[in-house]
Amino acid sequence: QPLRTPLSAAFVDRFGTRNADGRVFVARDTVQAILPFVAQAQLVNTAVVNDERVASRITVQRVLLSGKVQTGSSGASCSSEDSAVVQVQSGCGEAFLDGTETKASARTEIRVTLAGVGTVAV
């Protein structure tokens, strides 16, 4: 059953405690920003020579409305700017080279999206 507001109560904030009528607003602790980064920023495609996959883990940090910072790629999606240069797991687990890449590049981007917030890991 919902509470009827305004309601008389003791309010405690940075200015102290006081009795007053007021309202309490509750907001969902949503993602405000994300910071993705690749553990190893430079990958050399040795997979072309020895058929051994070269990979680097992608870490996604999220900043919540409350100011908390969480680490994890759960719910994130990733895509490569150019999959002929570098490939990524769609769940943002890692960026990798498996020898099928046909181009080289000194720089490429990986697009990361989480909870409607998107950014680029270079």
GROMACS .gro file of C-alpha atoms in nm:
model
  122
    1GLN     CA    1   0.000   0.000   0.000
    2PRO     CA    2   0.152   0.335  -0.101
    3LEU     CA    3   0.228   0.596   0.163
    4ARG     CA    4   0.036   0.919   0.155
    5THR     CA    5   0.269   1.214   0.120
    6PRO     CA    6   0.366   1.463   0.243
    7LEU     CA    7   0.436   1.287   0.567
    8SER     CA    8   0.571   1.434   0.891
    9ALA     CA    9   0.901   1.271   0.981
   10ALA     CA   10   1.251   1.333   1.109
   11PHE     CA   11   1.480   1.421   0.818
   12VAL     CA   12   1.852   1.364   0.852
   13ASP     CA   13   2.079   1.529   0.598
   14ARG     CA   14   2.412   1.708   0.587
   15PHE     CA   15   2.263   2.000   0.780
   16GLY     CA   16   2.152   1.784   1.073
   17THR     CA   17   1.820   1.644   1.195
   18ARG     CA   18   1.491   1.828   1.176
   19ASN     CA   19   1.120   1.746   1.196
   20ALA     CA   20   0.930   1.861   0.893
   21ASP     CA   21   0.685   1.766   0.625
   22GLY     CA   22   0.847   1.651   0.308
   23ARG     CA   23   0.869   1.403   0.028
   24VAL     CA   24   1.119   1.130  -0.045
   25PHE     CA   25   1.204   1.062  -0.406
   26VAL     CA   26   1.355   0.727  -0.497
   27ALA     CA   27   1.561   0.698  -0.814
   28ARG     CA   28   1.685   0.383  -0.979
   29ASP     CA   29   2.065   0.345  -0.957
   30THR     CA   30   2.122   0.358  -1.333
   31VAL     CA   31   2.439   0.358  -1.540
   32GLN     CA   32   2.556   0.712  -1.609
   33ALA     CA   33   2.888   0.644  -1.781
   34ILE     CA   34   3.106   0.354  -1.890
   35LEU     CA   35   3.482   0.323  -1.922
   36PRO     CA   36   3.596   0.028  -2.132
   37PHE     CA   37   3.960  -0.060  -2.178
   38VAL     CA   38   4.162  -0.339  -2.331
   39ALA     CA   39   4.422  -0.504  -2.107
   40GLN     CA   40   4.684  -0.507  -2.383
   41ALA     CA   41   4.638  -0.214  -2.617
   42GLN     CA   42   4.877  -0.337  -2.887
   43LEU     CA   43   4.819  -0.672  -3.051
   44VAL     CA   44   5.056  -0.828  -3.305
   45ASN     CA   45   4.890  -1.076  -3.538
   46THR     CA   46   5.122  -1.373  -3.493
   47ALA     CA   47   4.818  -1.598  -3.550
   48VAL     CA   48   4.882  -1.564  -3.924
   49VAL     CA   49   5.217  -1.738  -3.875
   50ASN     CA   50   5.154  -1.996  -3.601
   51ASP     CA   51   4.771  -2.040  -3.591
   52GLU     CA   52   4.767  -1.943  -3.222
   53ARG     CA   53   4.496  -1.697  -3.133
   54VAL     CA   54   4.612  -1.362  -2.989
   55ALA     CA   55   4.366  -1.211  -2.740
   56SER     CA   56   4.334  -0.931  -2.488
   57ARG     CA   57   4.067  -0.906  -2.222
   58ILE     CA   58   3.818  -0.615  -2.237
   59THR     CA   59   3.724  -0.464  -1.901
   60VAL     CA   60   3.415  -0.246  -1.869
   61GLN     CA   61   3.372  -0.018  -1.568
   62ARG     CA   62   3.036   0.147  -1.511
   63VAL     CA   63   2.962   0.456  -1.303
   64LEU     CA   64   2.619   0.450  -1.141
   65LEU     CA   65   2.393   0.740  -1.046
   66SER     CA   66   2.491   0.684  -0.681
   67GLY     CA   67   2.859   0.736  -0.769
   68LYS     CA   68   2.950   0.369  -0.723
   69VAL     CA   69   3.190   0.216  -0.976
   70GLN     CA   70   3.136  -0.145  -1.081
   71THR     CA   71   3.355  -0.363  -1.300
   72GLY     CA   72   3.215  -0.626  -1.532
   73SER     CA   73   3.091  -0.669  -1.886
   74SER     CA   74   2.759  -0.831  -1.795
   75GLY     CA   75   2.492  -0.683  -2.022
   76ALA     CA   76   2.745  -0.502  -2.242
   77SER     CA   77   2.774  -0.545  -2.617
   78CYS     CA   78   3.084  -0.482  -2.826
   79SER     CA   79   3.155  -0.443  -3.193
   80SER     CA   80   3.471  -0.380  -3.390
   81GLU     CA   81   3.503  -0.074  -3.611
   82ASP     CA   82   3.666  -0.303  -3.868
   83SER     CA   83   3.660  -0.681  -3.816
   84ALA     CA   84   3.925  -0.718  -4.088
   85VAL     CA   85   4.164  -0.551  -3.839
   86VAL     CA   86   4.049  -0.688  -3.499
   87GLN     CA   87   3.756  -0.898  -3.382
   88VAL     CA   88   3.567  -0.882  -3.054
   89GLN     CA   89   3.337  -1.113  -2.864
   90SER     CA   90   2.986  -0.966  -2.872
   91GLY     CA   91   2.961  -0.998  -2.492
   92CYS     CA   92   3.279  -0.787  -2.453
   93GLY     CA   93   3.494  -1.063  -2.310
   94GLU     CA   94   3.795  -1.002  -2.530
   95ALA     CA   95   3.941  -0.851  -2.845
   96PHE     CA   96   4.121  -1.109  -3.054
   97LEU     CA   97   4.313  -1.195  -3.370
   98ASP     CA   98   4.272  -1.546  -3.508
   99GLY     CA   99   4.466  -1.516  -3.834
  100THR     CA  100   4.165  -1.448  -4.058
  101GLU     CA  101   4.212  -1.069  -4.042
  102THR     CA  102   4.305  -0.922  -4.380
  103LYS     CA  103   4.417  -0.571  -4.282
  104ALA     CA  104   4.662  -0.410  -4.045
  105SER     CA  105   4.613  -0.082  -3.865
  106ALA     CA  106   4.801   0.132  -3.616
  107ARG     CA  107   4.466   0.222  -3.460
  108THR     CA  108   4.113   0.088  -3.453
  109GLU     CA  109   3.808   0.131  -3.234
  110ILE     CA  110   3.585  -0.106  -3.041
  111ARG     CA  111   3.234   0.027  -2.973
  112VAL     CA  112   3.097  -0.067  -2.630
  113THR     CA  113   2.733  -0.019  -2.531
  114LEU     CA  114   2.578  -0.084  -2.190
  115ALA     CA  115   2.233   0.018  -2.065
  116GLY     CA  116   2.188   0.267  -2.347
  117VAL     CA  117   2.526   0.431  -2.282
  118GLY     CA  118   2.787   0.391  -2.556
  119THR     CA  119   3.153   0.476  -2.588
  120VAL     CA  120   3.467   0.367  -2.771
  121ALA     CA  121   3.773   0.175  -2.654
  122VAL     CA  122   4.071   0.262  -2.873
   0.00000   0.00000   0.00000
